[in-house]
GROMACS .gro file of C-alpha atoms in nm:
model
  506
    1MET     CA    1   0.000   0.000   0.000
    2LEU     CA    2   0.280   0.240   0.085
    3SER     CA    3   0.467   0.170  -0.237
    4GLN     CA    4   0.150   0.230  -0.437
    5LYS     CA    5   0.103   0.568  -0.273
    6GLN     CA    6   0.466   0.659  -0.332
    7GLY     CA    7   0.419   0.566  -0.695
    8GLU     CA    8   0.117   0.793  -0.722
    9ASP     CA    9   0.318   1.077  -0.567
   10ALA     CA   10   0.594   1.020  -0.819
   11ILE     CA   11   0.350   1.023  -1.110
   12ILE     CA   12   0.196   1.350  -0.996
   13THR     CA   13   0.534   1.509  -0.927
   14ASN     CA   14   0.674   1.408  -1.263
   15LEU     CA   15   0.366   1.521  -1.447
   16ASN     CA   16   0.364   1.862  -1.282
   17HIS     CA   17   0.725   1.917  -1.381
   18THR     CA   18   0.622   1.910  -1.745
   19GLU     CA   19   0.360   2.186  -1.713
   20HIS     CA   20   0.482   2.528  -1.821
   21GLU     CA   21   0.334   2.826  -2.001
   22GLY     CA   22  -0.027   2.730  -1.927
   23GLY     CA   23   0.016   2.362  -2.002
   24SER     CA   24   0.265   2.351  -2.288
   25THR     CA   25   0.526   2.075  -2.295
   26SER     CA   26   0.903   2.106  -2.279
   27THR     CA   27   1.201   1.878  -2.300
   28ARG     CA   28   1.403   1.768  -1.997
   29GLU     CA   29   1.685   2.003  -2.097
   30GLU     CA   30   1.449   2.301  -2.127
   31GLU     CA   31   1.292   2.210  -1.794
   32GLU     CA   32   1.626   2.203  -1.616
   33GLN     CA   33   1.714   2.537  -1.771
   34ASP     CA   34   1.381   2.690  -1.671
   35HIS     CA   35   1.420   2.581  -1.309
   36SER     CA   36   1.784   2.677  -1.272
   37MET     CA   37   1.826   2.911  -0.978
   38PHE     CA   38   2.066   3.115  -1.189
   39ASN     CA   39   1.813   3.164  -1.468
   40PHE     CA   40   1.663   3.514  -1.439
   41LYS     CA   41   1.352   3.423  -1.636
   42SER     CA   42   1.288   3.126  -1.411
   43LEU     CA   43   1.332   3.341  -1.101
   44LEU     CA   44   1.066   3.590  -1.209
   45TRP     CA   45   0.838   3.388  -1.436
   46HIS     CA   46   0.820   3.013  -1.365
   47GLY     CA   47   0.674   2.951  -1.019
   48GLY     CA   48   0.559   2.614  -0.891
   49SER     CA   49   0.710   2.582  -0.545
   50VAL     CA   50   0.537   2.570  -0.207
   51TRP     CA   51   0.636   2.932  -0.148
   52ASP     CA   52   0.485   3.037  -0.481
   53ALA     CA   53   0.156   2.875  -0.383
   54TRP     CA   54   0.166   3.039  -0.039
   55PHE     CA   55   0.225   3.384  -0.187
   56SER     CA   56  -0.053   3.327  -0.441
   57CYS     CA   57  -0.304   3.220  -0.173
   58ALA     CA   58  -0.216   3.502   0.070
   59SER     CA   59  -0.205   3.766  -0.203
   60ASN     CA   60  -0.536   3.650  -0.350
   61GLN     CA   61  -0.719   3.658  -0.015
   62VAL     CA   62  -0.668   4.027   0.062
   63ALA     CA   63  -0.715   4.305  -0.188
   64GLN     CA   64  -0.982   4.575  -0.192
   65VAL     CA   65  -1.172   4.398   0.087
   66LEU     CA   66  -0.902   4.527   0.323
   67LEU     CA   67  -1.052   4.874   0.275
   68THR     CA   68  -1.409   4.767   0.349
   69LEU     CA   69  -1.345   4.564   0.666
   70PRO     CA   70  -1.355   4.874   0.895
   71TYR     CA   71  -1.695   4.950   0.740
   72SER     CA   72  -1.799   4.594   0.824
   73PHE     CA   73  -1.679   4.640   1.183
   74ALA     CA   74  -1.902   4.948   1.211
   75GLN     CA   75  -2.195   4.730   1.105
   76LEU     CA   76  -2.104   4.432   1.325
   77GLY     CA   77  -1.937   4.583   1.629
   78MET     CA   78  -1.582   4.515   1.744
   79VAL     CA   79  -1.635   4.175   1.907
   80SER     CA   80  -1.841   4.025   1.625
   81GLY     CA   81  -1.600   4.161   1.365
   82ILE     CA   82  -1.299   3.991   1.522
   83LEU     CA   83  -1.477   3.662   1.599
   84LEU     CA   84  -1.632   3.631   1.253
   85GLN     CA   85  -1.296   3.693   1.086
   86ILE     CA   86  -1.139   3.410   1.283
   87PHE     CA   87  -1.440   3.182   1.229
   88TYR     CA   88  -1.470   3.228   0.853
   89GLY     CA   89  -1.093   3.221   0.812
   90LEU     CA   90  -1.071   2.880   0.982
   91ILE     CA   91  -1.364   2.716   0.804
   92GLY     CA   92  -1.244   2.869   0.478
   93SER     CA   93  -0.907   2.702   0.533
   94TRP     CA   94  -1.085   2.374   0.601
   95THR     CA   95  -1.289   2.384   0.280
   96ALA     CA   96  -0.972   2.478   0.085
   97TYR     CA   97  -0.819   2.162   0.232
   98LEU     CA   98  -1.122   1.965   0.109
   99VAL     CA   99  -1.077   2.109  -0.240
  100SER     CA  100  -0.711   1.999  -0.240
  101VAL     CA  101  -0.809   1.647  -0.129
  102LEU     CA  102  -1.068   1.618  -0.404
  103TYR     CA  103  -0.816   1.742  -0.661
  104ILE     CA  104  -0.564   1.474  -0.558
  105GLU     CA  105  -0.839   1.211  -0.562
  106TYR     CA  106  -0.950   1.309  -0.912
  107ARG     CA  107  -0.598   1.326  -1.049
  108THR     CA  108  -0.497   0.994  -0.895
  109ARG     CA  109  -0.798   0.818  -1.047
  110LYS     CA  110  -0.735   0.968  -1.391
  111GLU     CA  111  -0.368   0.878  -1.390
  112LYS     CA  112  -0.460   0.517  -1.314
  113GLU     CA  113  -0.658   0.536  -1.640
  114ASN     CA  114  -0.344   0.669  -1.816
  115VAL     CA  115  -0.494   1.015  -1.871
  116SER     CA  116  -0.230   1.280  -1.936
  117PHE     CA  117  -0.261   1.646  -1.837
  118LYS     CA  118   0.051   1.770  -2.016
  119ASN     CA  119  -0.143   2.016  -2.229
  120HIS     CA  120  -0.434   2.074  -1.994
  121VAL     CA  121  -0.493   2.282  -1.678
  122ILE     CA  122  -0.729   2.103  -1.440
  123GLN     CA  123  -1.010   2.319  -1.300
  124TRP     CA  124  -1.260   2.278  -1.017
  125PHE     CA  125  -1.561   2.198  -1.236
  126GLU     CA  126  -1.361   1.918  -1.401
  127VAL     CA  127  -1.281   1.770  -1.059
  128LEU     CA  128  -1.652   1.771  -0.977
  129ASP     CA  129  -1.731   1.615  -1.314
  130GLY     CA  130  -1.478   1.335  -1.269
  131LEU     CA  131  -1.585   1.251  -0.913
  132LEU     CA  132  -1.960   1.320  -0.909
  133GLY     CA  133  -2.088   1.353  -1.266
  134ARG     CA  134  -2.196   1.610  -1.521
  135TYR     CA  135  -2.467   1.774  -1.311
  136TRP     CA  136  -2.211   1.865  -1.048
  137LYS     CA  137  -1.987   1.990  -1.327
  138ALA     CA  138  -2.263   2.227  -1.438
  139VAL     CA  139  -2.321   2.353  -1.083
  140GLY     CA  140  -1.951   2.404  -1.017
  141LEU     CA  141  -1.899   2.577  -1.351
  142ALA     CA  142  -2.193   2.813  -1.299
  143PHE     CA  143  -2.100   2.921  -0.946
  144ASN     CA  144  -1.726   2.942  -1.007
  145CYS     CA  145  -1.749   3.143  -1.327
  146THR     CA  146  -2.011   3.381  -1.190
  147PHE     CA  147  -1.808   3.436  -0.873
  148LEU     CA  148  -1.488   3.499  -1.068
  149LEU     CA  149  -1.673   3.729  -1.307
  150PHE     CA  150  -1.804   3.952  -1.028
  151GLY     CA  151  -1.477   3.921  -0.838
  152SER     CA  152  -1.310   4.080  -1.139
  153VAL     CA  153  -1.584   4.344  -1.157
  154ILE     CA  154  -1.515   4.436  -0.795
  155GLN     CA  155  -1.146   4.491  -0.871
  156LEU     CA  156  -1.231   4.746  -1.142
  157ILE     CA  157  -1.477   4.924  -0.915
  158ALA     CA  158  -1.216   4.936  -0.639
  159CYS     CA  159  -0.953   5.077  -0.876
  160ALA     CA  160  -1.180   5.367  -0.970
  161SER     CA  161  -1.281   5.424  -0.607
  162ASN     CA  162  -0.921   5.436  -0.486
  163ILE     CA  163  -0.766   5.654  -0.756
  164TYR     CA  164  -1.039   5.913  -0.698
  165TYR     CA  165  -0.880   5.993  -0.362
  166ILE     CA  166  -0.564   6.100  -0.541
  167ASN     CA  167  -0.715   6.263  -0.850
  168ASP     CA  168  -1.080   6.373  -0.833
  169LYS     CA  169  -1.069   6.569  -1.158
  170LEU     CA  170  -1.221   6.268  -1.336
  171TYR     CA  171  -1.542   6.091  -1.239
  172LYS     CA  172  -1.512   5.740  -1.099
  173ARG     CA  173  -1.693   5.608  -1.405
  174THR     CA  174  -1.423   5.761  -1.626
  175TRP     CA  175  -1.153   5.598  -1.412
  176THR     CA  176  -1.335   5.266  -1.461
  177TYR     CA  177  -1.298   5.306  -1.837
  178ILE     CA  178  -0.926   5.369  -1.797
  179PHE     CA  179  -0.854   5.084  -1.556
  180GLY     CA  180  -1.065   4.843  -1.758
  181ALA     CA  181  -0.828   4.901  -2.048
  182CYS     CA  182  -0.524   4.857  -1.821
  183CYS     CA  183  -0.649   4.532  -1.666
  184ALA     CA  184  -0.712   4.389  -2.012
  185PHE     CA  185  -0.337   4.335  -2.039
  186THR     CA  186  -0.370   4.036  -1.803
  187VAL     CA  187  -0.465   3.833  -2.113
  188PHE     CA  188  -0.090   3.806  -2.180
  189ILE     CA  189  -0.014   3.614  -1.855
  190PRO     CA  190  -0.035   3.245  -1.961
  191SER     CA  191  -0.107   3.067  -1.628
  192PHE     CA  192  -0.051   3.065  -1.254
  193HIS     CA  193   0.302   2.940  -1.318
  194ASN     CA  194   0.375   3.294  -1.428
  195TYR     CA  195   0.250   3.485  -1.122
  196ARG     CA  196   0.564   3.430  -0.912
  197ILE     CA  197   0.686   3.791  -0.898
  198TRP     CA  198   0.333   3.934  -0.907
  199SER     CA  199   0.220   3.731  -0.605
  200PHE     CA  200   0.527   3.834  -0.408
  201LEU     CA  201   0.484   4.204  -0.490
  202GLY     CA  202   0.108   4.191  -0.434
  203LEU     CA  203   0.140   4.058  -0.082
  204GLY     CA  204   0.401   4.322  -0.002
  205MET     CA  205   0.166   4.593  -0.124
  206THR     CA  206  -0.128   4.478   0.086
  207THR     CA  207   0.103   4.438   0.388
  208TYR     CA  208   0.207   4.803   0.355
  209THR     CA  209  -0.154   4.917   0.309
  210ALA     CA  210  -0.282   4.720   0.608
  211TRP     CA  211  -0.019   4.854   0.844
  212TYR     CA  212  -0.058   5.204   0.701
  213LEU     CA  213  -0.431   5.189   0.788
  214ALA     CA  214  -0.355   5.068   1.142
  215ILE     CA  215  -0.075   5.315   1.218
  216ALA     CA  216  -0.245   5.614   1.052
  217ALA     CA  217  -0.566   5.551   1.246
  218ILE     CA  218  -0.380   5.522   1.577
  219LEU     CA  219  -0.180   5.840   1.511
  220HIS     CA  220  -0.495   6.022   1.407
  221GLY     CA  221  -0.663   5.926   1.732
  222GLN     CA  222  -1.033   5.908   1.799
  223VAL     CA  223  -1.251   6.169   1.634
  224GLU     CA  224  -1.447   6.405   1.857
  225ASN     CA  225  -1.751   6.245   2.020
  226VAL     CA  226  -1.672   5.911   1.860
  227THR     CA  227  -1.939   5.642   1.904
  228HIS     CA  228  -1.923   5.267   1.853
  229SER     CA  229  -2.289   5.171   1.851
  230GLY     CA  230  -2.279   4.865   1.624
  231PRO     CA  231  -2.458   4.641   1.581
  232THR     CA  232  -2.781   4.841   1.555
  233LYS     CA  233  -2.982   4.679   1.275
  234LEU     CA  234  -3.007   4.321   1.151
  235ILE     CA  235  -2.973   4.428   0.788
  236LEU     CA  236  -2.645   4.604   0.860
  237TYR     CA  237  -2.519   4.321   1.080
  238PHE     CA  238  -2.567   4.047   0.820
  239THR     CA  239  -2.438   4.271   0.540
  240GLY     CA  240  -2.114   4.314   0.735
  241ALA     CA  241  -2.099   3.942   0.813
  242THR     CA  242  -2.124   3.844   0.447
  243ASN     CA  243  -1.847   4.089   0.357
  244ILE     CA  244  -1.620   3.901   0.601
  245LEU     CA  245  -1.739   3.571   0.454
  246TYR     CA  246  -1.628   3.709   0.116
  247THR     CA  247  -1.286   3.807   0.260
  248PHE     CA  248  -1.176   3.446   0.299
  249GLY     CA  249  -1.328   3.324  -0.027
  250GLY     CA  250  -1.029   3.282  -0.255
  251HIS     CA  251  -1.104   2.916  -0.327
  252ALA     CA  252  -1.226   2.978  -0.681
  253VAL     CA  253  -0.864   2.963  -0.799
  254THR     CA  254  -0.739   2.695  -0.555
  255VAL     CA  255  -0.733   2.411  -0.810
  256GLU     CA  256  -0.549   2.623  -1.066
  257ILE     CA  257  -0.288   2.722  -0.805
  258MET     CA  258  -0.244   2.356  -0.706
  259HIS     CA  259  -0.212   2.248  -1.067
  260ALA     CA  260   0.068   2.502  -1.115
  261MET     CA  261   0.267   2.341  -0.831
  262TRP     CA  262   0.544   2.094  -0.899
  263GLN     CA  263   0.421   1.885  -0.601
  264PRO     CA  264   0.050   1.957  -0.546
  265ARG     CA  265   0.022   1.715  -0.252
  266LYS     CA  266   0.209   1.972  -0.045
  267PHE     CA  267  -0.074   2.222  -0.083
  268LYS     CA  268  -0.289   2.085   0.200
  269SER     CA  269  -0.172   2.324   0.474
  270ILE     CA  270  -0.069   2.617   0.255
  271TYR     CA  271  -0.405   2.791   0.256
  272PHE     CA  272  -0.427   2.770   0.635
  273LEU     CA  273  -0.079   2.918   0.678
  274ALA     CA  274  -0.169   3.194   0.433
  275THR     CA  275  -0.485   3.268   0.634
  276LEU     CA  276  -0.283   3.303   0.955
  277TYR     CA  277  -0.071   3.569   0.788
  278VAL     CA  278  -0.381   3.742   0.651
  279PHE     CA  279  -0.516   3.769   1.007
  280THR     CA  280  -0.213   3.985   1.095
  281LEU     CA  281  -0.322   4.228   0.821
  282THR     CA  282  -0.700   4.236   0.844
  283ILE     CA  283  -0.766   4.234   1.218
  284PRO     CA  284  -0.524   4.512   1.335
  285SER     CA  285  -0.618   4.746   1.049
  286ALA     CA  286  -0.994   4.702   1.089
  287VAL     CA  287  -0.977   4.734   1.469
  288ALA     CA  288  -0.764   5.049   1.458
  289VAL     CA  289  -0.972   5.230   1.195
  290TYR     CA  290  -1.300   5.141   1.368
  291TRP     CA  291  -1.158   5.250   1.706
  292SER     CA  292  -1.056   5.583   1.554
  293PHE     CA  293  -1.365   5.673   1.351
  294GLY     CA  294  -1.645   5.461   1.497
  295ASP     CA  295  -1.988   5.508   1.342
  296GLN     CA  296  -1.856   5.751   1.081
  297LEU     CA  297  -1.759   5.438   0.887
  298LEU     CA  298  -2.127   5.362   0.827
  299ASP     CA  299  -2.119   5.648   0.577
  300HIS     CA  300  -1.774   5.564   0.435
  301SER     CA  301  -1.736   5.214   0.293
  302ASN     CA  302  -1.377   5.288   0.176
  303ALA     CA  303  -1.138   5.344   0.468
  304PHE     CA  304  -0.919   5.576   0.256
  305SER     CA  305  -1.198   5.835   0.254
  306LEU     CA  306  -1.158   5.913   0.627
  307LEU     CA  307  -0.780   5.924   0.657
  308PRO     CA  308  -0.596   6.254   0.592
  309LYS     CA  309  -0.440   6.303   0.250
  310ASN     CA  310  -0.061   6.279   0.266
  311VAL     CA  311   0.225   6.102   0.091
  312PHE     CA  312   0.176   5.781   0.293
  313ARG     CA  313  -0.192   5.756   0.202
  314ASP     CA  314  -0.117   5.827  -0.164
  315ALA     CA  315   0.148   5.555  -0.158
  316ALA     CA  316  -0.104   5.309  -0.010
  317VAL     CA  317  -0.358   5.401  -0.279
  318ILE     CA  318  -0.107   5.348  -0.560
  319LEU     CA  319   0.011   5.015  -0.417
  320MET     CA  320  -0.347   4.896  -0.382
  321LEU     CA  321  -0.414   4.993  -0.743
  322ILE     CA  322  -0.124   4.779  -0.859
  323HIS     CA  323  -0.234   4.491  -0.640
  324GLN     CA  324  -0.590   4.514  -0.770
  325PHE     CA  325  -0.449   4.476  -1.121
  326ILE     CA  326  -0.277   4.157  -1.001
  327THR     CA  327  -0.593   4.032  -0.829
  328PHE     CA  328  -0.791   4.103  -1.145
  329GLY     CA  329  -0.552   3.868  -1.324
  330PHE     CA  330  -0.596   3.605  -1.050
  331ALA     CA  331  -0.974   3.613  -1.087
  332CYS     CA  332  -0.974   3.628  -1.467
  333THR     CA  333  -0.718   3.357  -1.544
  334PRO     CA  334  -0.955   3.066  -1.463
  335LEU     CA  335  -1.217   3.238  -1.679
  336TYR     CA  336  -0.961   3.262  -1.957
  337PHE     CA  337  -0.898   2.887  -1.926
  338VAL     CA  338  -1.270   2.806  -1.945
  339TRP     CA  339  -1.317   3.027  -2.249
  340GLU     CA  340  -1.012   2.876  -2.421
  341LYS     CA  341  -1.154   2.528  -2.370
  342VAL     CA  342  -1.491   2.634  -2.509
  343ILE     CA  343  -1.344   2.776  -2.831
  344GLY     CA  344  -1.071   2.511  -2.866
  345MET     CA  345  -0.772   2.740  -2.802
  346HIS     CA  346  -0.649   2.593  -2.474
  347ASP     CA  347  -0.363   2.397  -2.637
  348THR     CA  348  -0.239   2.695  -2.839
  349LYS     CA  349   0.126   2.775  -2.763
  350SER     CA  350   0.130   3.128  -2.906
  351ILE     CA  351   0.085   3.389  -2.632
  352TRP     CA  352  -0.045   3.641  -2.887
  353LEU     CA  353  -0.316   3.409  -3.020
  354ARG     CA  354  -0.426   3.314  -2.670
  355ALA     CA  355  -0.436   3.681  -2.567
  356LEU     CA  356  -0.652   3.765  -2.867
  357ALA     CA  357  -0.883   3.474  -2.789
  358ARG     CA  358  -0.910   3.580  -2.423
  359PHE     CA  359  -0.998   3.945  -2.481
  360PRO     CA  360  -1.378   3.890  -2.515
  361VAL     CA  361  -1.381   3.774  -2.149
  362VAL     CA  362  -1.273   4.122  -2.036
  363LEU     CA  363  -1.555   4.307  -2.212
  364PRO     CA  364  -1.854   4.195  -1.997
  365ILE     CA  365  -1.647   4.252  -1.681
  366TRP     CA  366  -1.571   4.605  -1.794
  367PHE     CA  367  -1.939   4.666  -1.876
  368LEU     CA  368  -2.072   4.532  -1.544
  369ALA     CA  369  -1.827   4.747  -1.347
  370ILE     CA  370  -1.975   5.053  -1.516
  371ILE     CA  371  -2.333   4.942  -1.446
  372PHE     CA  372  -2.288   4.853  -1.076
  373PRO     CA  373  -2.022   5.082  -0.922
  374PHE     CA  374  -2.128   4.998  -0.564
  375PHE     CA  375  -1.807   4.921  -0.381
  376GLY     CA  376  -1.903   4.788  -0.036
  377PRO     CA  377  -2.255   4.655  -0.108
  378ILE     CA  378  -2.152   4.442  -0.407
  379ASN     CA  379  -1.887   4.271  -0.191
  380SER     CA  380  -2.159   4.157   0.047
  381ALA     CA  381  -2.394   4.050  -0.233
  382VAL     CA  382  -2.123   3.839  -0.400
  383GLY     CA  383  -2.027   3.695  -0.063
  384SER     CA  384  -2.377   3.580   0.028
  385LEU     CA  385  -2.503   3.459  -0.309
  386LEU     CA  386  -2.188   3.317  -0.468
  387VAL     CA  387  -1.904   3.270  -0.218
  388SER     CA  388  -2.132   3.087   0.024
  389PHE     CA  389  -2.180   2.806  -0.231
  390THR     CA  390  -1.852   2.820  -0.424
  391VAL     CA  391  -1.623   2.833  -0.122
  392TYR     CA  392  -1.807   2.661   0.161
  393ILE     CA  393  -2.115   2.457   0.068
  394ILE     CA  394  -2.011   2.286  -0.259
  395PRO     CA  395  -1.664   2.166  -0.140
  396ALA     CA  396  -1.805   2.029   0.187
  397LEU     CA  397  -2.098   1.855   0.018
  398ALA     CA  398  -1.880   1.721  -0.265
  399HIS     CA  399  -1.638   1.570  -0.014
  400MET     CA  400  -1.922   1.400   0.172
  401LEU     CA  401  -2.066   1.250  -0.146
  402THR     CA  402  -1.730   1.143  -0.290
  403TYR     CA  403  -1.650   0.936   0.020
  404ARG     CA  404  -2.004   0.828   0.106
  405ASN     CA  405  -1.935   0.454   0.067
  406ALA     CA  406  -1.683   0.232   0.243
  407SER     CA  407  -1.486   0.136  -0.069
  408ALA     CA  408  -1.422   0.503  -0.159
  409ARG     CA  409  -1.301   0.572   0.195
  410GLN     CA  410  -1.079   0.265   0.198
  411ASN     CA  411  -0.914   0.352  -0.135
  412ALA     CA  412  -0.901   0.728  -0.074
  413ALA     CA  413  -0.588   0.900  -0.202
  414GLU     CA  414  -0.589   1.116   0.114
  415LYS     CA  415  -0.700   0.994   0.456
  416PRO     CA  416  -0.852   1.221   0.727
  417PRO     CA  417  -0.598   1.460   0.883
  418PHE     CA  418  -0.442   1.384   1.220
  419PHE     CA  419  -0.677   1.619   1.409
  420MET     CA  420  -0.989   1.444   1.276
  421PRO     CA  421  -1.040   1.114   1.464
  422SER     CA  422  -1.253   0.950   1.196
  423TRP     CA  423  -1.448   0.989   0.873
  424THR     CA  424  -1.759   1.036   1.086
  425ALA     CA  425  -1.608   1.343   1.251
  426MET     CA  426  -1.534   1.487   0.906
  427TYR     CA  427  -1.894   1.426   0.801
  428VAL     CA  428  -2.030   1.599   1.112
  429PHE     CA  429  -1.803   1.901   1.068
  430ASN     CA  430  -1.885   1.930   0.697
  431ALA     CA  431  -2.256   1.909   0.773
  432PHE     CA  432  -2.219   2.189   1.029
  433ILE     CA  433  -2.046   2.411   0.772
  434ILE     CA  434  -2.317   2.345   0.514
  435GLY     CA  435  -2.597   2.422   0.760
  436TRP     CA  436  -2.435   2.736   0.902
  437VAL     CA  437  -2.343   2.893   0.569
  438LEU     CA  438  -2.674   2.799   0.409
  439VAL     CA  439  -2.878   2.967   0.685
  440VAL     CA  440  -2.653   3.252   0.802
  441GLY     CA  441  -2.442   3.323   0.494
  442PHE     CA  442  -2.679   3.259   0.205
  443GLY     CA  443  -3.018   3.303   0.376
  444LEU     CA  444  -2.985   3.593   0.618
  445GLY     CA  445  -2.680   3.735   0.443
  446GLY     CA  446  -2.846   3.720   0.102
  447TRP     CA  447  -3.156   3.894   0.237
  448ALA     CA  448  -2.955   4.176   0.395
  449SER     CA  449  -2.707   4.228   0.112
  450MET     CA  450  -2.969   4.233  -0.164
  451ILE     CA  451  -3.180   4.491   0.021
  452ASN     CA  452  -2.865   4.697   0.071
  453LEU     CA  453  -2.769   4.670  -0.296
  454ILE     CA  454  -3.120   4.760  -0.411
  455ASN     CA  455  -3.110   5.066  -0.185
  456GLN     CA  456  -2.789   5.177  -0.358
  457ILE     CA  457  -2.945   5.131  -0.703
  458ASP     CA  458  -3.256   5.326  -0.596
  459THR     CA  459  -3.039   5.607  -0.457
  460PHE     CA  460  -2.780   5.640  -0.733
  461GLY     CA  461  -2.924   5.451  -1.030
  462LEU     CA  462  -2.733   5.228  -1.269
  463PHE     CA  463  -2.430   5.366  -1.456
  464ALA     CA  464  -2.370   5.610  -1.169
  465LYS     CA  465  -2.126   5.878  -1.281
  466CYS     CA  466  -1.954   5.909  -0.945
  467TYR     CA  467  -2.076   5.678  -0.668
  468GLN     CA  468  -2.021   5.815  -0.316
  469CYS     CA  469  -1.856   6.134  -0.443
  470PRO     CA  470  -1.919   6.459  -0.250
  471GLU     CA  471  -2.148   6.703  -0.427
  472PRO     CA  472  -1.977   7.006  -0.582
  473PRO     CA  473  -2.018   7.330  -0.384
  474PRO     CA  474  -2.316   7.548  -0.493
  475PRO     CA  475  -2.246   7.862  -0.695
  476ALA     CA  476  -2.166   8.174  -0.495
  477GLY     CA  477  -2.481   8.338  -0.361
  478ALA     CA  478  -2.707   8.040  -0.437
  479PRO     CA  479  -2.927   7.914  -0.150
  480PRO     CA  480  -2.827   7.570  -0.021
  481PRO     CA  481  -3.061   7.286  -0.127
  482LEU     CA  482  -3.281   7.111   0.127
  483THR     CA  483  -3.106   6.784   0.209
  484HIS     CA  484  -3.133   6.486   0.435
  485PRO     CA  485  -2.850   6.241   0.513
  486VAL     CA  486  -2.849   5.895   0.363
  487VAL     CA  487  -2.686   5.652   0.601
  488GLU     CA  488  -2.804   5.308   0.499
  489GLY     CA  489  -2.551   5.080   0.332
  490GLY     CA  490  -2.245   5.297   0.363
  491VAL     CA  491  -2.355   5.599   0.157
  492ASP     CA  492  -2.121   5.884   0.235
  493LEU     CA  493  -2.283   6.181   0.070
  494VAL     CA  494  -2.597   6.390   0.105
  495GLU     CA  495  -2.894   6.327  -0.116
  496PRO     CA  496  -3.113   6.620  -0.235
  497TRP     CA  497  -3.450   6.629  -0.067
  498ALA     CA  498  -3.735   6.483  -0.270
  499PRO     CA  499  -4.108   6.460  -0.199
  500PRO     CA  500  -4.222   6.133  -0.045
  501ASN     CA  501  -4.321   5.848  -0.272
  502LEU     CA  502  -4.699   5.844  -0.253
  503LEU     CA  503  -4.720   5.488  -0.388
  504LYS     CA  504  -4.511   5.366  -0.097
  505ILE     CA  505  -4.727   5.562   0.149
  506ILE     CA  506  -5.045   5.412   0.003
   0.00000   0.00000   0.00000
């Protein structure tokens, strides 16, 4: 039994060594040259080590959501904000472990059938198809692609929101046009093998931003008459909770990151270790900003909007913009793979042809970012409706069904981890995750986040020119308009007074 398992490890290791440039083959001599520690191209471009996977997971977990977590703390309160981060971080790490187990199980079974993946990148929906059938493939494909699509949309919205705090001469919608064109260049990055330097730089950028938020808030001190009244309303509480659920939802690219590794069996604990590092970024920054500004955050979903403008804040904004470009590539690359497979271009070796084939994927993302420029609320909506299934429910349920009979458990490529006493314990824990996320994340969270998003659409309309931008000052001598504050859902401007809606009154 041991020798058989060692043989499977060797097959997987050897096969992964032949995957470069999005699945193209290479000779042994080219491989050795590519992986030479003295080869500059290999150092920056070809990544498949454990460290590459760790940087990819940690970098992919935290991006623009770092700026909305203080807003979530204002909705949840300090204690709930901290506890929910730890809770969702831990169960997110567990379901990432389940995804890695199912990947190894699928690959081991296929290799016993002499299936080769030399020119093919395995994706999550294919794992579900191989283990559970075509209906599961359809479900996995629908949720994963929709989640990645809106995840990419969020990156464009965040880019426009952030750059506005440096240059407000252009509307946020105009900045979305500009950054949509910039992010389209990610079509030239072949696969997750080629994100080595980007993952490393991205994590450094978010580390700077997180500690800038924490230190700047502490140095700023508490604002006058600061209040910390959260939680006050159920709709705000569950909106904030689903934003935190979204924070630890980077699983949509887990299989692709594993497939890019030279030894994917070593992935099992990488996501958990990445989450531990992410805690050191998200918790101190959110706590410090909420301590400093309190309930003011309910009207400011982007933490940058409350901190004073200086060179350190501008540096944080610029670094986040660069990282959001990287995260856009992380979210889009699996979509590129799916599209390539649909049109029969996945085996193409030419980077230029693949880039041309990929470009249509960027267009709907660009368009949706212009339609729905709602920074904080769309995070919560995606978290409740998509992340809840993609990241938590589907992996847990798929694991339970894959190993539902004794023969599957006996021949499993991966046995339960040392801290799980039996398969029964795994079943109980998976069932708890499914029940909790289905009721709290999807049910209550979906209700709260959709009401919040609809409120934003009613207030600003679709294709908003400049969401959450302060109104220009009135002309000299003009009487000020009658206004009332809008505070629901993180709106940070004043809306002109309008007569009541008689239909609603009736």
